[in-house]
XYZ file of C-alpha atoms in Angstrom:
516
model
C -0.038 -0.284 -0.101
C 1.942 3.266 -0.848
C 0.261 6.631 -1.416
C 0.005 7.610 -4.690
C -4.009 6.313 -5.208
C -6.839 8.887 -5.664
C -8.644 8.360 -2.750
C -5.606 9.977 -0.507
C -6.245 13.144 -2.796
C -10.333 12.677 -2.000
C -9.655 12.515 1.258
C -8.013 15.799 1.437
C -10.950 17.293 0.418
C -12.221 17.082 4.007
C -10.182 19.974 5.061
C -12.420 21.916 3.002
C -15.667 20.270 4.158
C -17.763 23.602 4.211
C -16.364 25.092 0.863
C -17.893 24.830 -2.219
C -16.527 22.175 -4.408
C -18.866 21.391 -7.142
C -21.401 23.794 -9.084
C -23.485 22.196 -12.196
C -24.918 25.027 -14.199
C -27.062 23.321 -16.011
C -28.744 21.000 -13.767
C -28.246 23.860 -10.390
C -26.526 21.431 -8.308
C -24.456 23.096 -5.746
C -21.919 21.240 -2.886
C -19.554 21.885 -0.505
C -16.579 19.098 -0.261
C -18.498 17.331 2.555
C -21.822 16.943 0.739
C -20.302 16.043 -2.498
C -17.984 13.197 -0.807
C -21.255 11.569 1.088
C -22.539 11.321 -2.567
C -19.961 9.643 -3.368
C -19.932 6.988 -0.708
C -23.492 6.512 -1.258
C -23.037 5.881 -4.885
C -20.113 3.128 -3.838
C -22.419 1.554 -2.018
C -24.979 1.446 -5.022
C -21.937 0.255 -6.946
C -21.684 -2.828 -4.290
C -25.015 -3.320 -4.184
C -25.027 -4.006 -8.337
C -22.183 -6.443 -8.122
C -19.739 -4.560 -9.504
C -16.022 -5.395 -7.642
C -12.607 -3.717 -8.415
C -11.951 -5.400 -11.509
C -15.347 -5.131 -13.371
C -15.435 -2.505 -15.966
C -18.406 0.413 -15.637
C -18.817 2.194 -18.422
C -20.457 6.160 -18.506
C -22.167 7.308 -21.318
C -23.349 10.862 -21.051
C -23.058 14.314 -21.380
C -21.155 16.538 -18.787
C -23.214 16.592 -15.195
C -22.129 16.008 -11.419
C -23.267 12.323 -11.712
C -20.218 11.587 -14.312
C -17.912 13.365 -12.015
C -19.416 11.137 -9.488
C -18.951 8.067 -10.812
C -15.457 8.882 -11.660
C -14.672 9.589 -7.610
C -16.320 6.246 -6.804
C -14.885 4.503 -8.954
C -11.412 5.418 -8.733
C -11.773 4.769 -4.977
C -11.075 1.157 -5.988
C -14.282 0.169 -6.551
C -14.390 -0.706 -10.111
C -12.252 0.182 -13.413
C -14.164 3.275 -15.050
C -14.922 2.777 -18.756
C -15.878 6.835 -20.146
C -17.240 6.429 -23.198
C -16.535 8.710 -26.036
C -20.405 10.026 -26.762
C -19.028 11.394 -30.541
C -18.698 7.557 -31.491
C -21.239 5.987 -33.527
C -23.335 2.852 -32.607
C -20.976 0.195 -33.832
C -17.959 1.557 -32.158
C -20.138 1.386 -29.003
C -20.693 -2.670 -29.585
C -17.313 -2.938 -29.719
C -15.995 -1.246 -26.855
C -18.563 -2.532 -24.698
C -18.075 -5.883 -25.531
C -14.162 -5.843 -26.273
C -14.232 -4.030 -22.658
C -16.283 -6.805 -21.017
C -18.460 -3.774 -19.580
C -21.203 -4.959 -16.909
C -23.015 -1.735 -15.859
C -23.555 1.248 -18.321
C -24.130 4.262 -16.937
C -26.330 6.537 -19.721
C -28.743 9.629 -20.069
C -31.543 10.390 -21.803
C -29.520 11.143 -24.954
C -28.054 7.723 -25.428
C -30.502 5.515 -23.573
C -32.509 4.715 -26.504
C -29.455 4.005 -28.790
C -27.920 1.355 -26.287
C -31.749 0.039 -26.386
C -31.012 -0.854 -29.878
C -27.818 -2.098 -29.857
C -28.408 -4.009 -26.142
C -29.084 -7.624 -27.771
C -25.680 -7.570 -29.109
C -24.006 -6.944 -25.713
C -22.692 -9.889 -24.372
C -21.561 -8.772 -20.961
C -24.171 -5.564 -20.221
C -26.307 -6.853 -17.416
C -27.196 -3.168 -16.246
C -28.254 -0.052 -18.025
C -28.588 2.802 -15.283
C -30.035 6.256 -16.213
C -28.626 9.578 -15.173
C -31.522 11.811 -14.568
C -34.977 11.428 -15.520
C -36.737 10.888 -18.609
C -39.283 8.053 -20.315
C -36.489 6.176 -22.122
C -35.344 2.430 -21.811
C -33.430 1.440 -18.949
C -33.046 -0.890 -15.656
C -32.376 1.466 -12.821
C -32.078 5.125 -12.105
C -29.026 6.807 -10.669
C -31.054 8.617 -8.145
C -33.059 6.003 -6.647
C -29.899 3.616 -6.373
C -28.036 6.306 -4.667
C -30.766 7.475 -2.393
C -31.036 4.048 -1.146
C -27.895 3.777 0.459
C -26.577 5.689 3.735
C -23.618 7.747 3.945
C -20.556 5.952 4.565
C -16.705 6.506 5.200
C -14.597 5.891 2.402
C -13.834 2.681 1.661
C -9.736 1.484 2.502
C -7.246 2.801 -0.142
C -6.473 0.735 -3.177
C -2.704 -0.337 -4.166
C -1.048 2.278 -6.307
C -0.854 0.019 -8.909
C -4.374 -1.501 -9.477
C -6.116 -0.673 -13.073
C -8.514 2.227 -12.558
C -9.266 3.369 -16.046
C -9.758 1.871 -19.270
C -9.997 4.335 -21.774
C -10.502 3.979 -25.072
C -8.514 5.933 -27.631
C -10.055 7.410 -30.990
C -9.356 5.054 -33.260
C -8.121 7.242 -35.911
C -5.730 3.823 -37.457
C -8.020 1.458 -36.759
C -10.442 0.048 -34.043
C -10.058 2.205 -30.617
C -7.734 0.939 -28.635
C -8.359 0.587 -24.608
C -5.686 1.984 -22.453
C -5.258 0.373 -19.038
C -4.527 3.016 -16.484
C -3.340 2.670 -12.882
C -4.134 4.246 -9.750
C -0.305 5.822 -9.831
C -0.667 7.211 -13.032
C -3.787 9.278 -11.964
C -2.378 10.524 -8.978
C 1.494 11.168 -10.472
C -0.549 13.657 -13.373
C -2.608 15.449 -10.613
C 0.480 16.215 -8.529
C 2.470 17.099 -11.919
C -0.064 19.547 -13.108
C -0.792 21.063 -9.368
C 2.978 21.738 -9.611
C 3.330 22.910 -13.111
C 0.186 25.530 -12.991
C 1.193 26.437 -9.367
C -2.863 25.932 -8.100
C -3.650 28.378 -5.787
C -6.068 27.658 -3.003
C -9.660 28.608 -3.618
C -9.290 28.832 -7.156
C -12.701 28.702 -9.275
C -12.546 26.731 -12.662
C -14.602 26.387 -15.451
C -14.858 22.897 -16.981
C -16.303 22.596 -20.319
C -14.173 19.732 -21.559
C -15.993 16.490 -22.004
C -15.735 14.169 -19.255
C -14.581 11.005 -21.068
C -11.402 12.981 -22.145
C -8.341 12.293 -20.508
C -8.005 15.987 -20.037
C -11.092 15.849 -18.111
C -8.565 15.088 -14.860
C -8.355 18.854 -15.033
C -12.110 18.470 -14.021
C -12.355 15.737 -11.535
C -8.835 15.906 -9.895
C -6.920 18.755 -10.080
C -8.673 21.322 -7.753
C -9.124 19.310 -4.505
C -6.387 19.105 -2.970
C -5.940 23.177 -2.541
C -10.027 23.520 -1.885
C -10.887 25.029 -5.162
C -14.303 24.913 -6.821
C -15.309 23.153 -9.963
C -18.105 24.935 -12.269
C -19.102 22.631 -14.683
C -20.842 23.329 -18.042
C -22.730 20.458 -19.995
C -20.762 21.197 -23.244
C -18.139 23.604 -24.712
C -20.442 26.966 -26.364
C -18.740 29.948 -26.991
C -21.424 32.374 -25.704
C -21.559 30.100 -22.132
C -18.411 29.936 -21.984
C -18.276 33.663 -21.793
C -20.801 34.274 -19.452
C -19.884 31.347 -16.952
C -16.356 33.226 -16.378
C -18.169 36.589 -15.485
C -21.065 35.718 -13.213
C -19.007 32.514 -11.807
C -16.100 34.808 -10.863
C -14.020 32.227 -12.831
C -10.289 31.927 -11.579
C -9.248 29.332 -14.566
C -9.944 27.688 -17.367
C -8.591 25.076 -19.696
C -9.118 23.641 -23.168
C -8.257 23.227 -26.255
C -6.881 26.186 -28.498
C -9.865 25.728 -31.061
C -11.983 26.432 -28.021
C -10.301 29.868 -27.284
C -10.079 30.773 -31.385
C -13.692 30.088 -31.362
C -14.387 32.419 -28.211
C -12.183 35.568 -28.869
C -13.621 35.511 -32.496
C -17.192 35.618 -31.191
C -18.785 38.877 -31.862
C -19.953 39.480 -28.378
C -16.408 38.971 -26.907
C -15.245 41.782 -24.969
C -11.805 41.131 -23.098
C -13.431 42.640 -19.874
C -15.265 39.125 -19.715
C -12.102 37.287 -18.585
C -10.916 40.173 -16.238
C -10.947 37.573 -13.315
C -8.654 34.909 -14.908
C -5.427 34.439 -12.951
C -4.712 30.964 -15.476
C -5.635 29.973 -19.279
C -4.441 26.224 -19.951
C -4.559 24.642 -23.395
C -3.329 21.577 -24.789
C -4.371 18.594 -26.565
C -3.897 20.442 -30.312
C -1.053 22.958 -31.285
C -1.694 26.542 -30.062
C -1.575 28.929 -33.337
C 1.162 31.604 -33.064
C -1.231 34.461 -33.803
C -3.972 33.372 -31.138
C -1.377 32.754 -28.480
C 0.379 36.549 -29.192
C -3.380 37.948 -29.338
C -4.346 36.130 -25.815
C -0.904 37.367 -24.312
C -1.149 41.141 -25.443
C -5.186 41.047 -24.409
C -4.198 39.787 -20.904
C -0.634 40.494 -19.949
C -1.053 39.557 -16.345
C -2.685 36.237 -17.007
C -0.598 32.885 -16.440
C -0.482 30.747 -19.645
C 0.289 26.987 -19.234
C 0.373 24.525 -21.909
C 0.300 20.504 -21.143
C 1.465 17.981 -23.841
C 0.473 14.322 -23.314
C -1.507 11.881 -24.335
C -4.055 9.006 -23.107
C -1.467 6.347 -22.459
C -0.062 8.770 -19.762
C -3.068 9.974 -18.380
C -2.338 13.056 -19.946
C 0.585 15.484 -19.051
C 4.201 14.432 -19.686
C 5.923 17.939 -21.234
C 4.609 21.663 -20.140
C 5.398 24.982 -21.185
C 4.627 26.982 -17.536
C 3.796 30.446 -16.732
C 7.216 31.275 -16.120
C 8.029 30.135 -19.972
C 5.588 31.992 -21.457
C 6.877 35.399 -19.469
C 10.453 34.415 -21.149
C 8.596 34.226 -24.374
C 10.884 34.025 -27.743
C 11.266 30.495 -29.543
C 10.266 28.525 -26.382
C 7.006 29.523 -27.415
C 6.735 27.512 -30.421
C 7.547 24.306 -28.008
C 5.365 22.228 -25.898
C 7.969 22.938 -22.969
C 10.124 20.718 -20.998
C 9.613 17.302 -19.808
C 7.829 17.099 -16.036
C 9.153 16.212 -13.186
C 10.081 12.186 -13.058
C 9.371 11.837 -17.094
C 12.321 11.437 -19.524
C 11.950 11.986 -23.146
C 13.816 10.701 -25.923
C 14.180 11.285 -30.085
C 14.849 8.403 -32.062
C 15.277 7.152 -36.028
C 11.354 6.177 -36.605
C 12.749 3.331 -38.188
C 15.977 2.080 -36.211
C 14.644 3.822 -33.191
C 18.648 4.851 -32.588
C 18.620 7.804 -30.404
C 19.000 11.177 -32.537
C 21.445 14.019 -31.576
C 20.013 17.198 -30.397
C 17.965 19.214 -33.082
C 17.310 16.722 -35.352
C 13.393 15.795 -35.687
C 12.781 12.056 -34.703
C 9.771 10.175 -33.146
C 9.401 10.596 -29.314
C 10.195 8.413 -26.601
C 8.570 8.702 -23.499
C 9.538 6.927 -19.876
C 7.886 7.728 -16.591
C 5.908 5.953 -13.872
C 2.543 7.396 -15.236
C 2.663 5.151 -18.187
C 0.052 2.695 -19.332
C 0.016 -0.742 -18.241
C -0.770 -1.641 -21.900
C -3.489 -1.455 -24.322
C -6.490 -3.806 -23.341
C -6.933 -7.426 -25.096
C -4.012 -6.045 -27.379
C -0.732 -7.789 -26.623
C 0.745 -6.981 -30.158
C 0.143 -3.257 -29.946
C 0.919 -3.228 -26.426
C 4.353 -4.795 -27.560
C 5.024 -2.264 -30.239
C 4.240 0.797 -27.811
C 5.950 -0.389 -24.769
C 9.785 -0.897 -25.459
C 11.833 -1.696 -22.410
C 9.993 0.502 -20.073
C 9.836 3.386 -23.182
C 6.663 4.258 -24.874
C 6.797 4.993 -28.599
C 4.503 8.035 -29.202
C 4.025 8.279 -32.936
C 4.546 12.522 -32.444
C 7.713 13.565 -34.736
C 9.888 16.230 -33.015
C 13.233 17.419 -31.951
C 14.624 18.693 -28.360
C 16.592 21.701 -28.253
C 20.196 21.846 -26.037
C 17.677 22.799 -22.906
C 15.431 20.253 -23.410
C 12.467 21.870 -24.519
C 10.179 19.585 -26.664
C 9.185 20.924 -30.022
C 6.801 18.998 -32.225
C 7.043 18.815 -35.725
C 3.518 16.709 -36.556
C 2.233 13.599 -35.783
C 4.271 10.775 -37.696
C 1.407 9.497 -39.906
C 0.416 13.580 -40.599
C 4.022 14.438 -42.014
C 3.295 14.913 -45.557
C 6.133 14.088 -48.247
C 5.928 16.464 -51.193
C 8.894 15.523 -54.086
C 10.842 13.778 -51.211
C 10.730 16.685 -48.871
C 9.207 16.209 -45.416
C 6.292 19.100 -44.460
C 5.445 19.651 -41.502
C 1.852 20.689 -41.135
C 2.059 22.196 -37.836
C 4.454 25.045 -39.446
C 2.368 25.044 -42.014
C -0.220 25.732 -40.250
C 1.155 28.432 -37.498
C 2.319 30.398 -40.958
C -0.876 30.388 -42.046
C -2.588 31.404 -38.779
C -0.894 34.456 -38.453
C -2.961 36.252 -41.324
C -5.812 38.102 -39.245
C -8.681 37.132 -41.282
C -7.792 33.283 -40.394
C -10.181 31.806 -37.744
C -8.921 28.180 -38.071
C -6.841 26.028 -40.253
C -5.616 22.673 -40.808
C -2.949 21.414 -43.455
C -3.521 17.958 -44.907
C -1.414 16.028 -48.071
C -3.407 15.871 -51.155
C -2.527 13.002 -53.433
C -0.133 14.201 -56.328
C 1.078 12.257 -59.631
C 4.143 13.749 -59.749
C 5.150 14.981 -56.022
C 3.435 11.897 -54.133
C 1.171 14.933 -52.031
C 0.552 17.950 -52.264
C 0.251 20.516 -49.633
C -3.451 21.696 -49.190
C -5.013 23.804 -46.992
C -8.417 24.045 -45.370
C -8.845 27.928 -44.111
C -12.303 29.290 -42.266
C -12.357 32.933 -42.509
C -15.308 35.460 -43.004
C -16.722 35.546 -47.005
C -14.290 37.461 -48.986
C -12.047 38.602 -45.947
C -9.005 37.045 -47.861
C -8.191 35.406 -51.129
C -6.181 32.425 -51.895
C -3.300 34.630 -53.514
C -3.209 36.856 -50.396
C -2.388 34.130 -48.127
C -0.460 32.701 -50.484
C 1.865 35.810 -50.851
C 1.545 35.887 -46.590
C 2.719 32.394 -46.337
C 6.012 32.646 -48.594
C 7.884 35.404 -46.308
C 7.723 33.003 -43.143
C 8.700 29.424 -44.771
C 9.788 27.706 -48.077
C 8.227 27.515 -51.087
C 7.824 23.978 -51.321
C 6.091 24.218 -47.926
C 3.588 27.039 -49.198
C -0.010 24.865 -49.953
C -0.762 24.154 -53.863
C -4.418 24.062 -53.491
C -6.893 25.751 -50.625
C -10.318 25.409 -49.762
C -11.438 28.768 -48.070
C -14.698 28.272 -46.276
C -17.126 30.156 -43.659
C -18.110 26.800 -41.505
C -16.048 25.754 -38.824
C -13.697 22.463 -39.417
C -14.671 19.468 -38.132
C -13.889 18.841 -34.349
C -13.514 15.494 -32.274
C -15.316 15.729 -29.060
C -12.046 16.462 -27.465
C -12.168 19.546 -29.667
C -9.547 18.866 -32.182
C -9.436 18.819 -35.464
C -10.408 15.310 -37.483
C -7.814 15.615 -40.289
C -9.001 12.331 -41.041
C -12.592 14.198 -42.409
C -10.718 16.111 -44.294
C -8.676 13.652 -46.299
C -12.010 11.690 -47.015
C -13.241 15.167 -48.021
C -10.450 15.459 -50.647
C -10.802 11.584 -51.683
C -14.534 11.945 -52.402
C -14.048 15.381 -54.710
C -11.654 12.854 -56.620
C -8.144 13.598 -54.935
């Protein structure tokens, strides 16, 4: 028994028993730490009554709500392995994941209950469906009923640090989704890592709008407990709702995907004064366009910025660009920061796996104790990804002499045009500095001579900029062979994943459907 288990963090919330812990804006749920932990202990009793054991998988398919956070906390107390499901997936993907994971109990809200009812005959292991909220939809039990039927108790004995705690399926961009198995230790180490890097202060108020199925939601259900902060929860990301909530709830910290912040500052109702209470803005999961970061830092010179780089396989953050780094400025703002304490990063040749010198681009290999146990039911994929304690990330990048990590691209997203490697991130950064550009994504387009040609999808106001103007603009900062050979200018937003990342797969399919 060690101290790197989640209940050790949750129990610390009792030091702030009478302080506000959680506000669910949509449901009007407003509780103190004592009230929240009491509900968690009753939910633990309900899960035990349902026959759930520590190694059983409990699925959650719902929008963001306080019940979802309670399920995270109850399962992480060692009662079960939580399986948070990406609500953007299709029915067939849910069939695969629920069968592959062996999920026995599934919590759903009214939005997804009808779909689960339709596919349930094909779900081999599912025995109980619990409805979050109230609605006339198919289900076996209701969340409120099973919780109300249990007494308040003490938190259960702490689980071992190496006990599996989370089974989280990746997006499946290269095939069927892979289930990542994370331990108690992984969850706690990332919580501490982010607390140290963000310099979390007592009493902070954090606005949560990232989906709770995403690994980045650890910011929502873990980060503020050690210092007694309050989480204000929105049901989903919507720019106007974010602006209103920051002002109305006196929010001091927010975190999200850069695309989300871009949509906020480009919203016609946005005024810089709306964010006057903020002390910290965290971002990650996708690169921050240089122009957007510059604009935000100029608007809020006293605001701390924090960039987290990580992946599901490490329970999130492994590198960080700290507030101090942002104030230092310069070239390091184009990096994802230095490895966090306890994390090692090496750059290796993607084929030979030899370690490369400082400054050369290769594949990032990462080693630390928050690494996954492996991919669920996928020994070959696990053996490929985990090598002698190291994880091969699939991200291309380089490390400078001070240890700052600069991403070039996903290895699979690199464009090879006429034998030259073109990293889409570099091109996207060049395009995003044009003031008319709201969103941009760069992908490879099949070309009979060059193999691939660079194609850019750009979101902008009607008539705000032409292809010719963008061509001239980007040639000022990048080499000619990197400049897009073709463009798509559009007013509608680019397709996003549930985590707010641009879906380049969809854009490639769009190109293919148009004949390449």
